[in-house]
Amino acid sequence: AQTVTQSQPEMSVQEAETVTLSCTYDTSESNYYLFWYKQPPSRQMILVIRQEAYKQQNATENRFSVNFQKAAKSFSLKISDSQLGDTAMYFCAFMTPNFGNEKLTFGTGTRLTIIP
Amino acid sequence: KAGVTQTPRYLIKTRGQQVTLSCSPISGHRSVSWYQQTPGQGLQFLFEYFSETQRNKGNFPGRFSGRQFSNSRSEMNVSTLELGDSALYLCASSPSGRARSYEQYFGPGTRLTVT
């Protein structure tokens, strides 16, 4: 079974700073997808960024980028120039693209607070 | 495109009752998954439906069931409610097809409180 670990329950940074959220996972699969989801307070969960395991290049979406280390089974999220709107719970998630088993396995989340 | 919608948004039920939650996926999405979110257990997968068939089921008791209709809308049902069923129930839809990216798009959730 796959597991996802987020070792930082809470983090806080000053606005405009850069912050990195950690995520490690355990799997015996070679083909899989990794995701970071953001859940703002009392608001909908939204997808931040996606990484395919067979792609060596790290994914980037505007101020959000990942550091994907496949051998180390590490998938960290870097938020540059943090903004107040980045305050949210961040969940790391794992999925294997196997027909009939396409479920997301989530980590426990990191509560990120951006301080004005 | 309209996003994933879930109804109702909030629900209060009494122990022993049953409840039905509804989810309408993004237009064109044929896969619908359900997750339970609680402070203690986090986000846990309940089940996934594709073309009206349950493809995958999480580790939940048989009191939790679901179905999907021909228009891809999905419902989940919880019978004989227990206090521990109090949670935010999230529905997510995903596109299908060979070029799919396996991303799941979440609805706002239904917050169920069991008293």
mmCIF file with all atom_site columns, C-alpha atoms in Angstrom:
data_model
loop_
_atom_site.group_PDB
_atom_site.id
_atom_site.type_symbol
_atom_site.label_atom_id
_atom_site.label_alt_id
_atom_site.label_comp_id
_atom_site.label_asym_id
_atom_site.label_entity_id
_atom_site.label_seq_id
_atom_site.pdbx_PDB_ins_code
_atom_site.Cartn_x
_atom_site.Cartn_y
_atom_site.Cartn_z
_atom_site.occupancy
_atom_site.B_iso_or_equiv
_atom_site.pdbx_formal_charge
_atom_site.auth_seq_id
_atom_site.auth_comp_id
_atom_site.auth_asym_id
_atom_site.auth_atom_id
_atom_site.pdbx_PDB_model_num
ATOM 1   C CA . ALA A 1 1   ? 0.000   0.000  0.000   1.00 0.00 ? 1   ALA A CA 1
ATOM 2   C CA . GLN A 1 2   ? 1.116   3.524  -0.741  1.00 0.00 ? 2   GLN A CA 1
ATOM 3   C CA . THR A 1 3   ? 1.704   6.015  2.045   1.00 0.00 ? 3   THR A CA 1
ATOM 4   C CA . VAL A 1 4   ? 2.249   9.759  1.961   1.00 0.00 ? 4   VAL A CA 1
ATOM 5   C CA . THR A 1 5   ? 3.947   11.619 4.800   1.00 0.00 ? 5   THR A CA 1
ATOM 6   C CA . GLN A 1 6   ? 3.920   15.333 5.471   1.00 0.00 ? 6   GLN A CA 1
ATOM 7   C CA . SER A 1 7   ? 6.146   15.987 8.455   1.00 0.00 ? 7   SER A CA 1
ATOM 8   C CA . GLN A 1 8   ? 5.324   19.666 8.943   1.00 0.00 ? 8   GLN A CA 1
ATOM 9   C CA . PRO A 1 9   ? 1.881   20.062 10.522  1.00 0.00 ? 9   PRO A CA 1
ATOM 10  C CA . GLU A 1 10  ? 2.138   23.854 10.546  1.00 0.00 ? 10  GLU A CA 1
ATOM 11  C CA . MET A 1 11  ? 4.306   26.511 8.979   1.00 0.00 ? 11  MET A CA 1
ATOM 12  C CA . SER A 1 12  ? 4.229   30.273 8.826   1.00 0.00 ? 12  SER A CA 1
ATOM 13  C CA . VAL A 1 13  ? 6.194   32.752 6.752   1.00 0.00 ? 13  VAL A CA 1
ATOM 14  C CA . GLN A 1 14  ? 6.199   36.451 6.079   1.00 0.00 ? 14  GLN A CA 1
ATOM 15  C CA . GLU A 1 15  ? 4.486   37.716 2.980   1.00 0.00 ? 15  GLU A CA 1
ATOM 16  C CA . ALA A 1 16  ? 6.786   37.819 -0.068  1.00 0.00 ? 16  ALA A CA 1
ATOM 17  C CA . GLU A 1 17  ? 9.114   35.178 1.368   1.00 0.00 ? 17  GLU A CA 1
ATOM 18  C CA . THR A 1 18  ? 9.726   31.733 -0.088  1.00 0.00 ? 18  THR A CA 1
ATOM 19  C CA . VAL A 1 19  ? 8.526   28.624 1.706   1.00 0.00 ? 19  VAL A CA 1
ATOM 20  C CA . THR A 1 20  ? 9.043   24.924 1.050   1.00 0.00 ? 20  THR A CA 1
ATOM 21  C CA . LEU A 1 21  ? 6.597   22.240 2.139   1.00 0.00 ? 21  LEU A CA 1
ATOM 22  C CA . SER A 1 22  ? 7.897   18.702 2.463   1.00 0.00 ? 22  SER A CA 1
ATOM 23  C CA . CYS A 1 23  ? 6.333   15.447 1.329   1.00 0.00 ? 23  CYS A CA 1
ATOM 24  C CA . THR A 1 24  ? 7.675   11.931 1.189   1.00 0.00 ? 24  THR A CA 1
ATOM 25  C CA . TYR A 1 25  ? 5.923   8.847  -0.093  1.00 0.00 ? 25  TYR A CA 1
ATOM 26  C CA . ASP A 1 26  ? 6.390   5.142  -0.190  1.00 0.00 ? 26  ASP A CA 1
ATOM 27  C CA . THR A 1 27  ? 5.476   2.927  -3.112  1.00 0.00 ? 27  THR A CA 1
ATOM 28  C CA . SER A 1 28  ? 6.722   -0.029 -5.071  1.00 0.00 ? 28  SER A CA 1
ATOM 29  C CA . GLU A 1 29  ? 5.136   1.279  -8.256  1.00 0.00 ? 29  GLU A CA 1
ATOM 30  C CA . SER A 1 30  ? 7.269   2.796  -11.003 1.00 0.00 ? 30  SER A CA 1
ATOM 31  C CA . ASN A 1 31  ? 4.538   4.764  -12.733 1.00 0.00 ? 31  ASN A CA 1
ATOM 32  C CA . TYR A 1 32  ? 2.531   7.195  -10.657 1.00 0.00 ? 32  TYR A CA 1
ATOM 33  C CA . TYR A 1 33  ? 1.380   10.775 -10.279 1.00 0.00 ? 33  TYR A CA 1
ATOM 34  C CA . LEU A 1 34  ? 1.974   13.196 -7.453  1.00 0.00 ? 34  LEU A CA 1
ATOM 35  C CA . PHE A 1 35  ? -0.150  16.217 -6.657  1.00 0.00 ? 35  PHE A CA 1
ATOM 36  C CA . TRP A 1 36  ? -0.267  19.175 -4.323  1.00 0.00 ? 36  TRP A CA 1
ATOM 37  C CA . TYR A 1 37  ? -3.721  20.374 -3.388  1.00 0.00 ? 37  TYR A CA 1
ATOM 38  C CA . LYS A 1 38  ? -4.583  23.571 -1.545  1.00 0.00 ? 38  LYS A CA 1
ATOM 39  C CA . GLN A 1 39  ? -7.590  23.883 0.764   1.00 0.00 ? 39  GLN A CA 1
ATOM 40  C CA . PRO A 1 40  ? -8.149  27.486 1.935   1.00 0.00 ? 40  PRO A CA 1
ATOM 41  C CA . PRO A 1 41  ? -10.100 27.986 5.162   1.00 0.00 ? 41  PRO A CA 1
ATOM 42  C CA . SER A 1 42  ? -13.734 26.981 4.584   1.00 0.00 ? 42  SER A CA 1
ATOM 43  C CA . ARG A 1 43  ? -13.169 26.876 0.878   1.00 0.00 ? 43  ARG A CA 1
ATOM 44  C CA . GLN A 1 44  ? -12.884 24.338 -1.881  1.00 0.00 ? 44  GLN A CA 1
ATOM 45  C CA . MET A 1 45  ? -9.853  22.108 -2.437  1.00 0.00 ? 45  MET A CA 1
ATOM 46  C CA . ILE A 1 46  ? -8.021  23.090 -5.585  1.00 0.00 ? 46  ILE A CA 1
ATOM 47  C CA . LEU A 1 47  ? -5.181  21.499 -7.500  1.00 0.00 ? 47  LEU A CA 1
ATOM 48  C CA . VAL A 1 48  ? -1.931  23.434 -7.279  1.00 0.00 ? 48  VAL A CA 1
ATOM 49  C CA . ILE A 1 49  ? 0.496   21.341 -9.256  1.00 0.00 ? 49  ILE A CA 1
ATOM 50  C CA . ARG A 1 50  ? 0.955   17.880 -10.728 1.00 0.00 ? 50  ARG A CA 1
ATOM 51  C CA . GLN A 1 51  ? 4.030   15.754 -11.397 1.00 0.00 ? 51  GLN A CA 1
ATOM 52  C CA . GLU A 1 52  ? 4.279   12.578 -13.453 1.00 0.00 ? 52  GLU A CA 1
ATOM 53  C CA . ALA A 1 53  ? 6.846   10.154 -12.090 1.00 0.00 ? 53  ALA A CA 1
ATOM 54  C CA . TYR A 1 54  ? 8.327   9.299  -15.464 1.00 0.00 ? 54  TYR A CA 1
ATOM 55  C CA . LYS A 1 55  ? 9.115   12.961 -16.155 1.00 0.00 ? 55  LYS A CA 1
ATOM 56  C CA . GLN A 1 56  ? 12.420  14.053 -14.689 1.00 0.00 ? 56  GLN A CA 1
ATOM 57  C CA . GLN A 1 57  ? 11.737  17.740 -15.158 1.00 0.00 ? 57  GLN A CA 1
ATOM 58  C CA . ASN A 1 58  ? 10.214  19.381 -12.109 1.00 0.00 ? 58  ASN A CA 1
ATOM 59  C CA . ALA A 1 59  ? 6.749   20.847 -12.642 1.00 0.00 ? 59  ALA A CA 1
ATOM 60  C CA . THR A 1 60  ? 6.221   24.589 -12.325 1.00 0.00 ? 60  THR A CA 1
ATOM 61  C CA . GLU A 1 61  ? 3.040   26.643 -12.179 1.00 0.00 ? 61  GLU A CA 1
ATOM 62  C CA . ASN A 1 62  ? 3.740   30.362 -11.806 1.00 0.00 ? 62  ASN A CA 1
ATOM 63  C CA . ARG A 1 63  ? 4.957   30.894 -8.217  1.00 0.00 ? 63  ARG A CA 1
ATOM 64  C CA . PHE A 1 64  ? 4.620   27.204 -7.394  1.00 0.00 ? 64  PHE A CA 1
ATOM 65  C CA . SER A 1 65  ? 7.285   24.651 -8.205  1.00 0.00 ? 65  SER A CA 1
ATOM 66  C CA . VAL A 1 66  ? 8.205   21.192 -7.014  1.00 0.00 ? 66  VAL A CA 1
ATOM 67  C CA . ASN A 1 67  ? 11.429  19.416 -6.246  1.00 0.00 ? 67  ASN A CA 1
ATOM 68  C CA . PHE A 1 68  ? 10.782  15.828 -7.279  1.00 0.00 ? 68  PHE A CA 1
ATOM 69  C CA . GLN A 1 69  ? 13.441  13.361 -6.144  1.00 0.00 ? 69  GLN A CA 1
ATOM 70  C CA . LYS A 1 70  ? 12.238  9.966  -7.360  1.00 0.00 ? 70  LYS A CA 1
ATOM 71  C CA . ALA A 1 71  ? 15.010  7.892  -5.822  1.00 0.00 ? 71  ALA A CA 1
ATOM 72  C CA . ALA A 1 72  ? 14.490  9.536  -2.464  1.00 0.00 ? 72  ALA A CA 1
ATOM 73  C CA . LYS A 1 73  ? 10.693  9.407  -2.881  1.00 0.00 ? 73  LYS A CA 1
ATOM 74  C CA . SER A 1 74  ? 10.465  13.070 -2.051  1.00 0.00 ? 74  SER A CA 1
ATOM 75  C CA . PHE A 1 75  ? 8.112   15.649 -3.518  1.00 0.00 ? 75  PHE A CA 1
ATOM 76  C CA . SER A 1 76  ? 8.416   19.101 -1.963  1.00 0.00 ? 76  SER A CA 1
ATOM 77  C CA . LEU A 1 77  ? 6.468   22.208 -2.926  1.00 0.00 ? 77  LEU A CA 1
ATOM 78  C CA . LYS A 1 78  ? 8.130   25.604 -3.128  1.00 0.00 ? 78  LYS A CA 1
ATOM 79  C CA . ILE A 1 79  ? 6.022   28.733 -3.023  1.00 0.00 ? 79  ILE A CA 1
ATOM 80  C CA . SER A 1 80  ? 7.881   31.840 -4.121  1.00 0.00 ? 80  SER A CA 1
ATOM 81  C CA . ASP A 1 81  ? 6.874   35.413 -3.314  1.00 0.00 ? 81  ASP A CA 1
ATOM 82  C CA . SER A 1 82  ? 4.205   34.134 -0.933  1.00 0.00 ? 82  SER A CA 1
ATOM 83  C CA . GLN A 1 83  ? 0.922   36.012 -0.812  1.00 0.00 ? 83  GLN A CA 1
ATOM 84  C CA . LEU A 1 84  ? -1.801  36.287 1.826   1.00 0.00 ? 84  LEU A CA 1
ATOM 85  C CA . GLY A 1 85  ? -4.042  34.217 -0.419  1.00 0.00 ? 85  GLY A CA 1
ATOM 86  C CA . ASP A 1 86  ? -1.635  31.310 -0.096  1.00 0.00 ? 86  ASP A CA 1
ATOM 87  C CA . THR A 1 87  ? -2.814  30.785 3.482   1.00 0.00 ? 87  THR A CA 1
ATOM 88  C CA . ALA A 1 88  ? -4.361  27.319 3.423   1.00 0.00 ? 88  ALA A CA 1
ATOM 89  C CA . MET A 1 89  ? -3.962  23.638 4.211   1.00 0.00 ? 89  MET A CA 1
ATOM 90  C CA . TYR A 1 90  ? -1.718  21.985 1.671   1.00 0.00 ? 90  TYR A CA 1
ATOM 91  C CA . PHE A 1 91  ? -2.080  18.304 0.944   1.00 0.00 ? 91  PHE A CA 1
ATOM 92  C CA . CYS A 1 92  ? 0.359   16.124 -0.906  1.00 0.00 ? 92  CYS A CA 1
ATOM 93  C CA . ALA A 1 93  ? -1.320  13.261 -2.773  1.00 0.00 ? 93  ALA A CA 1
ATOM 94  C CA . PHE A 1 94  ? -0.308  10.157 -4.696  1.00 0.00 ? 94  PHE A CA 1
ATOM 95  C CA . MET A 1 95  ? -2.057  8.163  -7.384  1.00 0.00 ? 95  MET A CA 1
ATOM 96  C CA . THR A 1 96  ? -1.233  5.156  -9.518  1.00 0.00 ? 96  THR A CA 1
ATOM 97  C CA . PRO A 1 97  ? -2.831  5.285  -12.977 1.00 0.00 ? 97  PRO A CA 1
ATOM 98  C CA . ASN A 1 98  ? -4.101  1.742  -12.803 1.00 0.00 ? 98  ASN A CA 1
ATOM 99  C CA . PHE A 1 99  ? -7.583  1.217  -14.163 1.00 0.00 ? 99  PHE A CA 1
ATOM 100 C CA . GLY A 1 100 ? -9.839  0.429  -11.242 1.00 0.00 ? 100 GLY A CA 1
ATOM 101 C CA . ASN A 1 101 ? -7.437  1.810  -8.680  1.00 0.00 ? 101 ASN A CA 1
ATOM 102 C CA . GLU A 1 102 ? -7.264  5.503  -9.464  1.00 0.00 ? 102 GLU A CA 1
ATOM 103 C CA . LYS A 1 103 ? -7.668  6.834  -5.982  1.00 0.00 ? 103 LYS A CA 1
ATOM 104 C CA . LEU A 1 104 ? -5.787  9.641  -4.328  1.00 0.00 ? 104 LEU A CA 1
ATOM 105 C CA . THR A 1 105 ? -3.832  8.821  -1.195  1.00 0.00 ? 105 THR A CA 1
ATOM 106 C CA . PHE A 1 106 ? -3.338  11.981 0.821   1.00 0.00 ? 106 PHE A CA 1
ATOM 107 C CA . GLY A 1 107 ? -0.839  13.084 3.417   1.00 0.00 ? 107 GLY A CA 1
ATOM 108 C CA . THR A 1 108 ? -2.022  14.618 6.670   1.00 0.00 ? 108 THR A CA 1
ATOM 109 C CA . GLY A 1 109 ? -1.511  18.144 5.400   1.00 0.00 ? 109 GLY A CA 1
ATOM 110 C CA . THR A 1 110 ? 0.516   21.226 6.287   1.00 0.00 ? 110 THR A CA 1
ATOM 111 C CA . ARG A 1 111 ? -1.266  24.296 7.570   1.00 0.00 ? 111 ARG A CA 1
ATOM 112 C CA . LEU A 1 112 ? 0.501   27.281 6.005   1.00 0.00 ? 112 LEU A CA 1
ATOM 113 C CA . THR A 1 113 ? -0.052  30.794 7.306   1.00 0.00 ? 113 THR A CA 1
ATOM 114 C CA . ILE A 1 114 ? 1.253   33.805 5.450   1.00 0.00 ? 114 ILE A CA 1
ATOM 115 C CA . ILE A 1 115 ? 1.904   36.676 7.833   1.00 0.00 ? 115 ILE A CA 1
ATOM 116 C CA . PRO A 1 116 ? 1.349   40.225 6.552   1.00 0.00 ? 116 PRO A CA 1
ATOM 117 C CA . LYS B 2 1   ? -17.327 25.015 -17.493 1.00 0.00 ? 1   LYS B CA 1
ATOM 118 C CA . ALA B 2 2   ? -19.140 24.829 -14.226 1.00 0.00 ? 2   ALA B CA 1
ATOM 119 C CA . GLY B 2 3   ? -17.232 23.128 -11.452 1.00 0.00 ? 3   GLY B CA 1
ATOM 120 C CA . VAL B 2 4   ? -18.181 20.159 -9.344  1.00 0.00 ? 4   VAL B CA 1
ATOM 121 C CA . THR B 2 5   ? -21.304 20.847 -7.331  1.00 0.00 ? 5   THR B CA 1
ATOM 122 C CA . GLN B 2 6   ? -22.456 19.099 -4.201  1.00 0.00 ? 6   GLN B CA 1
ATOM 123 C CA . THR B 2 7   ? -25.766 19.255 -2.428  1.00 0.00 ? 7   THR B CA 1
ATOM 124 C CA . PRO B 2 8   ? -26.639 19.872 0.266   1.00 0.00 ? 8   PRO B CA 1
ATOM 125 C CA . ARG B 2 9   ? -23.738 21.888 1.626   1.00 0.00 ? 9   ARG B CA 1
ATOM 126 C CA . TYR B 2 10  ? -24.641 21.317 5.248   1.00 0.00 ? 10  TYR B CA 1
ATOM 127 C CA . LEU B 2 11  ? -26.632 18.592 6.910   1.00 0.00 ? 11  LEU B CA 1
ATOM 128 C CA . ILE B 2 12  ? -27.501 17.722 10.492  1.00 0.00 ? 12  ILE B CA 1
ATOM 129 C CA . LYS B 2 13  ? -28.778 14.243 11.209  1.00 0.00 ? 13  LYS B CA 1
ATOM 130 C CA . THR B 2 14  ? -29.458 12.109 14.240  1.00 0.00 ? 14  THR B CA 1
ATOM 131 C CA . ARG B 2 15  ? -27.773 8.825  15.056  1.00 0.00 ? 15  ARG B CA 1
ATOM 132 C CA . GLY B 2 16  ? -29.491 5.922  13.367  1.00 0.00 ? 16  GLY B CA 1
ATOM 133 C CA . GLN B 2 17  ? -30.857 7.954  10.489  1.00 0.00 ? 17  GLN B CA 1
ATOM 134 C CA . GLN B 2 18  ? -29.686 7.651  6.917   1.00 0.00 ? 18  GLN B CA 1
ATOM 135 C CA . VAL B 2 19  ? -28.491 10.351 4.568   1.00 0.00 ? 19  VAL B CA 1
ATOM 136 C CA . THR B 2 20  ? -28.003 10.812 0.834   1.00 0.00 ? 20  THR B CA 1
ATOM 137 C CA . LEU B 2 21  ? -25.482 13.228 -0.600  1.00 0.00 ? 21  LEU B CA 1
ATOM 138 C CA . SER B 2 22  ? -25.400 14.316 -4.224  1.00 0.00 ? 22  SER B CA 1
ATOM 139 C CA . CYS B 2 23  ? -22.595 15.265 -6.571  1.00 0.00 ? 23  CYS B CA 1
ATOM 140 C CA . SER B 2 24  ? -22.691 16.661 -10.099 1.00 0.00 ? 24  SER B CA 1
ATOM 141 C CA . PRO B 2 25  ? -19.350 16.373 -11.881 1.00 0.00 ? 25  PRO B CA 1
ATOM 142 C CA . ILE B 2 26  ? -17.824 18.761 -14.353 1.00 0.00 ? 26  ILE B CA 1
ATOM 143 C CA . SER B 2 27  ? -19.503 18.377 -17.715 1.00 0.00 ? 27  SER B CA 1
ATOM 144 C CA . GLY B 2 28  ? -17.838 15.610 -19.685 1.00 0.00 ? 28  GLY B CA 1
ATOM 145 C CA . HIS B 2 29  ? -16.193 13.980 -16.674 1.00 0.00 ? 29  HIS B CA 1
ATOM 146 C CA . ARG B 2 30  ? -17.250 10.375 -16.285 1.00 0.00 ? 30  ARG B CA 1
ATOM 147 C CA . SER B 2 31  ? -15.283 9.437  -13.169 1.00 0.00 ? 31  SER B CA 1
ATOM 148 C CA . VAL B 2 32  ? -16.553 10.490 -9.769  1.00 0.00 ? 32  VAL B CA 1
ATOM 149 C CA . SER B 2 33  ? -14.764 9.772  -6.510  1.00 0.00 ? 33  SER B CA 1
ATOM 150 C CA . TRP B 2 34  ? -15.857 10.343 -2.945  1.00 0.00 ? 34  TRP B CA 1
ATOM 151 C CA . TYR B 2 35  ? -13.632 11.161 0.033   1.00 0.00 ? 35  TYR B CA 1
ATOM 152 C CA . GLN B 2 36  ? -14.293 11.620 3.722   1.00 0.00 ? 36  GLN B CA 1
ATOM 153 C CA . GLN B 2 37  ? -12.365 14.332 5.555   1.00 0.00 ? 37  GLN B CA 1
ATOM 154 C CA . THR B 2 38  ? -12.146 14.370 9.339   1.00 0.00 ? 38  THR B CA 1
ATOM 155 C CA . PRO B 2 39  ? -9.706  16.043 11.730  1.00 0.00 ? 39  PRO B CA 1
ATOM 156 C CA . GLY B 2 40  ? -8.660  12.693 13.133  1.00 0.00 ? 40  GLY B CA 1
ATOM 157 C CA . GLN B 2 41  ? -8.377  10.514 10.040  1.00 0.00 ? 41  GLN B CA 1
ATOM 158 C CA . GLY B 2 42  ? -7.664  13.141 7.410   1.00 0.00 ? 42  GLY B CA 1
ATOM 159 C CA . LEU B 2 43  ? -8.740  12.516 3.844   1.00 0.00 ? 43  LEU B CA 1
ATOM 160 C CA . GLN B 2 44  ? -9.824  8.975  3.128   1.00 0.00 ? 44  GLN B CA 1
ATOM 161 C CA . PHE B 2 45  ? -11.032 7.464  -0.119  1.00 0.00 ? 45  PHE B CA 1
ATOM 162 C CA . LEU B 2 46  ? -14.561 6.080  -0.064  1.00 0.00 ? 46  LEU B CA 1
ATOM 163 C CA . PHE B 2 47  ? -15.265 4.880  -3.602  1.00 0.00 ? 47  PHE B CA 1
ATOM 164 C CA . GLU B 2 48  ? -15.011 5.721  -7.277  1.00 0.00 ? 48  GLU B CA 1
ATOM 165 C CA . TYR B 2 49  ? -17.577 5.377  -10.022 1.00 0.00 ? 49  TYR B CA 1
ATOM 166 C CA . PHE B 2 50  ? -17.061 5.317  -13.748 1.00 0.00 ? 50  PHE B CA 1
ATOM 167 C CA . SER B 2 51  ? -19.819 4.846  -16.298 1.00 0.00 ? 51  SER B CA 1
ATOM 168 C CA . GLU B 2 52  ? -22.309 3.857  -13.597 1.00 0.00 ? 52  GLU B CA 1
ATOM 169 C CA . THR B 2 53  ? -19.996 1.141  -12.218 1.00 0.00 ? 53  THR B CA 1
ATOM 170 C CA . GLN B 2 54  ? -18.133 1.163  -8.933  1.00 0.00 ? 54  GLN B CA 1
ATOM 171 C CA . ARG B 2 55  ? -14.501 0.630  -9.892  1.00 0.00 ? 55  ARG B CA 1
ATOM 172 C CA . ASN B 2 56  ? -12.848 0.986  -6.545  1.00 0.00 ? 56  ASN B CA 1
ATOM 173 C CA . LYS B 2 57  ? -13.858 1.014  -2.904  1.00 0.00 ? 57  LYS B CA 1
ATOM 174 C CA . GLY B 2 58  ? -12.051 2.182  0.182   1.00 0.00 ? 58  GLY B CA 1
ATOM 175 C CA . ASN B 2 59  ? -11.972 0.599  3.584   1.00 0.00 ? 59  ASN B CA 1
ATOM 176 C CA . PHE B 2 60  ? -15.349 1.700  4.890   1.00 0.00 ? 60  PHE B CA 1
ATOM 177 C CA . PRO B 2 61  ? -18.205 -0.379 6.291   1.00 0.00 ? 61  PRO B CA 1
ATOM 178 C CA . GLY B 2 62  ? -21.104 -1.456 4.145   1.00 0.00 ? 62  GLY B CA 1
ATOM 179 C CA . ARG B 2 63  ? -23.226 1.344  5.594   1.00 0.00 ? 63  ARG B CA 1
ATOM 180 C CA . PHE B 2 64  ? -21.507 3.547  3.049   1.00 0.00 ? 64  PHE B CA 1
ATOM 181 C CA . SER B 2 65  ? -22.747 3.034  -0.478  1.00 0.00 ? 65  SER B CA 1
ATOM 182 C CA . GLY B 2 66  ? -23.029 4.979  -3.660  1.00 0.00 ? 66  GLY B CA 1
ATOM 183 C CA . ARG B 2 67  ? -24.214 4.964  -7.196  1.00 0.00 ? 67  ARG B CA 1
ATOM 184 C CA . GLN B 2 68  ? -23.755 6.819  -10.426 1.00 0.00 ? 68  GLN B CA 1
ATOM 185 C CA . PHE B 2 69  ? -26.367 7.725  -12.982 1.00 0.00 ? 69  PHE B CA 1
ATOM 186 C CA . SER B 2 70  ? -26.157 7.757  -16.752 1.00 0.00 ? 70  SER B CA 1
ATOM 187 C CA . ASN B 2 71  ? -25.495 11.514 -16.723 1.00 0.00 ? 71  ASN B CA 1
ATOM 188 C CA . SER B 2 72  ? -22.477 10.866 -14.435 1.00 0.00 ? 72  SER B CA 1
ATOM 189 C CA . ARG B 2 73  ? -24.130 12.448 -11.415 1.00 0.00 ? 73  ARG B CA 1
ATOM 190 C CA . SER B 2 74  ? -23.402 10.465 -8.293  1.00 0.00 ? 74  SER B CA 1
ATOM 191 C CA . GLU B 2 75  ? -24.978 9.946  -4.920  1.00 0.00 ? 75  GLU B CA 1
ATOM 192 C CA . MET B 2 76  ? -23.583 8.458  -1.775  1.00 0.00 ? 76  MET B CA 1
ATOM 193 C CA . ASN B 2 77  ? -25.684 7.055  1.006   1.00 0.00 ? 77  ASN B CA 1
ATOM 194 C CA . VAL B 2 78  ? -24.841 6.425  4.618   1.00 0.00 ? 78  VAL B CA 1
ATOM 195 C CA . SER B 2 79  ? -27.258 4.295  6.575   1.00 0.00 ? 79  SER B CA 1
ATOM 196 C CA . THR B 2 80  ? -27.588 3.929  10.340  1.00 0.00 ? 80  THR B CA 1
ATOM 197 C CA . LEU B 2 81  ? -25.553 7.028  11.018  1.00 0.00 ? 81  LEU B CA 1
ATOM 198 C CA . GLU B 2 82  ? -23.018 7.031  13.836  1.00 0.00 ? 82  GLU B CA 1
ATOM 199 C CA . LEU B 2 83  ? -21.440 9.989  15.593  1.00 0.00 ? 83  LEU B CA 1
ATOM 200 C CA . GLY B 2 84  ? -18.140 9.131  13.930  1.00 0.00 ? 84  GLY B CA 1
ATOM 201 C CA . ASP B 2 85  ? -19.672 9.724  10.511  1.00 0.00 ? 85  ASP B CA 1
ATOM 202 C CA . SER B 2 86  ? -19.581 13.455 11.155  1.00 0.00 ? 86  SER B CA 1
ATOM 203 C CA . ALA B 2 87  ? -17.246 14.739 8.485   1.00 0.00 ? 87  ALA B CA 1
ATOM 204 C CA . LEU B 2 88  ? -16.799 16.778 5.360   1.00 0.00 ? 88  LEU B CA 1
ATOM 205 C CA . TYR B 2 89  ? -17.670 14.590 2.387   1.00 0.00 ? 89  TYR B CA 1
ATOM 206 C CA . LEU B 2 90  ? -15.876 15.598 -0.765  1.00 0.00 ? 90  LEU B CA 1
ATOM 207 C CA . CYS B 2 91  ? -16.725 14.610 -4.287  1.00 0.00 ? 91  CYS B CA 1
ATOM 208 C CA . ALA B 2 92  ? -14.198 14.839 -7.088  1.00 0.00 ? 92  ALA B CA 1
ATOM 209 C CA . SER B 2 93  ? -14.535 14.342 -10.807 1.00 0.00 ? 93  SER B CA 1
ATOM 210 C CA . SER B 2 94  ? -11.926 13.402 -13.310 1.00 0.00 ? 94  SER B CA 1
ATOM 211 C CA . PRO B 2 95  ? -11.830 13.407 -17.092 1.00 0.00 ? 95  PRO B CA 1
ATOM 212 C CA . SER B 2 96  ? -11.465 10.140 -18.952 1.00 0.00 ? 96  SER B CA 1
ATOM 213 C CA . GLY B 2 97  ? -9.814  9.288  -22.202 1.00 0.00 ? 97  GLY B CA 1
ATOM 214 C CA . ARG B 2 98  ? -6.363  8.433  -23.424 1.00 0.00 ? 98  ARG B CA 1
ATOM 215 C CA . ALA B 2 99  ? -4.966  11.922 -22.960 1.00 0.00 ? 99  ALA B CA 1
ATOM 216 C CA . ARG B 2 100 ? -6.144  12.211 -19.421 1.00 0.00 ? 100 ARG B CA 1
ATOM 217 C CA . SER B 2 101 ? -3.896  13.615 -16.761 1.00 0.00 ? 101 SER B CA 1
ATOM 218 C CA . TYR B 2 102 ? -5.501  11.895 -13.762 1.00 0.00 ? 102 TYR B CA 1
ATOM 219 C CA . GLU B 2 103 ? -6.248  15.185 -12.072 1.00 0.00 ? 103 GLU B CA 1
ATOM 220 C CA . GLN B 2 104 ? -9.248  15.214 -9.788  1.00 0.00 ? 104 GLN B CA 1
ATOM 221 C CA . TYR B 2 105 ? -11.350 18.325 -9.371  1.00 0.00 ? 105 TYR B CA 1
ATOM 222 C CA . PHE B 2 106 ? -13.104 18.713 -6.068  1.00 0.00 ? 106 PHE B CA 1
ATOM 223 C CA . GLY B 2 107 ? -16.473 20.088 -5.112  1.00 0.00 ? 107 GLY B CA 1
ATOM 224 C CA . PRO B 2 108 ? -17.069 22.298 -2.059  1.00 0.00 ? 108 PRO B CA 1
ATOM 225 C CA . GLY B 2 109 ? -18.122 19.339 0.048   1.00 0.00 ? 109 GLY B CA 1
ATOM 226 C CA . THR B 2 110 ? -21.080 18.454 2.210   1.00 0.00 ? 110 THR B CA 1
ATOM 227 C CA . ARG B 2 111 ? -20.540 18.952 5.915   1.00 0.00 ? 111 ARG B CA 1
ATOM 228 C CA . LEU B 2 112 ? -22.453 16.265 7.761   1.00 0.00 ? 112 LEU B CA 1
ATOM 229 C CA . THR B 2 113 ? -23.015 16.556 11.483  1.00 0.00 ? 113 THR B CA 1
ATOM 230 C CA . VAL B 2 114 ? -24.446 13.576 13.333  1.00 0.00 ? 114 VAL B CA 1
ATOM 231 C CA . THR B 2 115 ? -25.924 14.289 16.769  1.00 0.00 ? 115 THR B CA 1
#
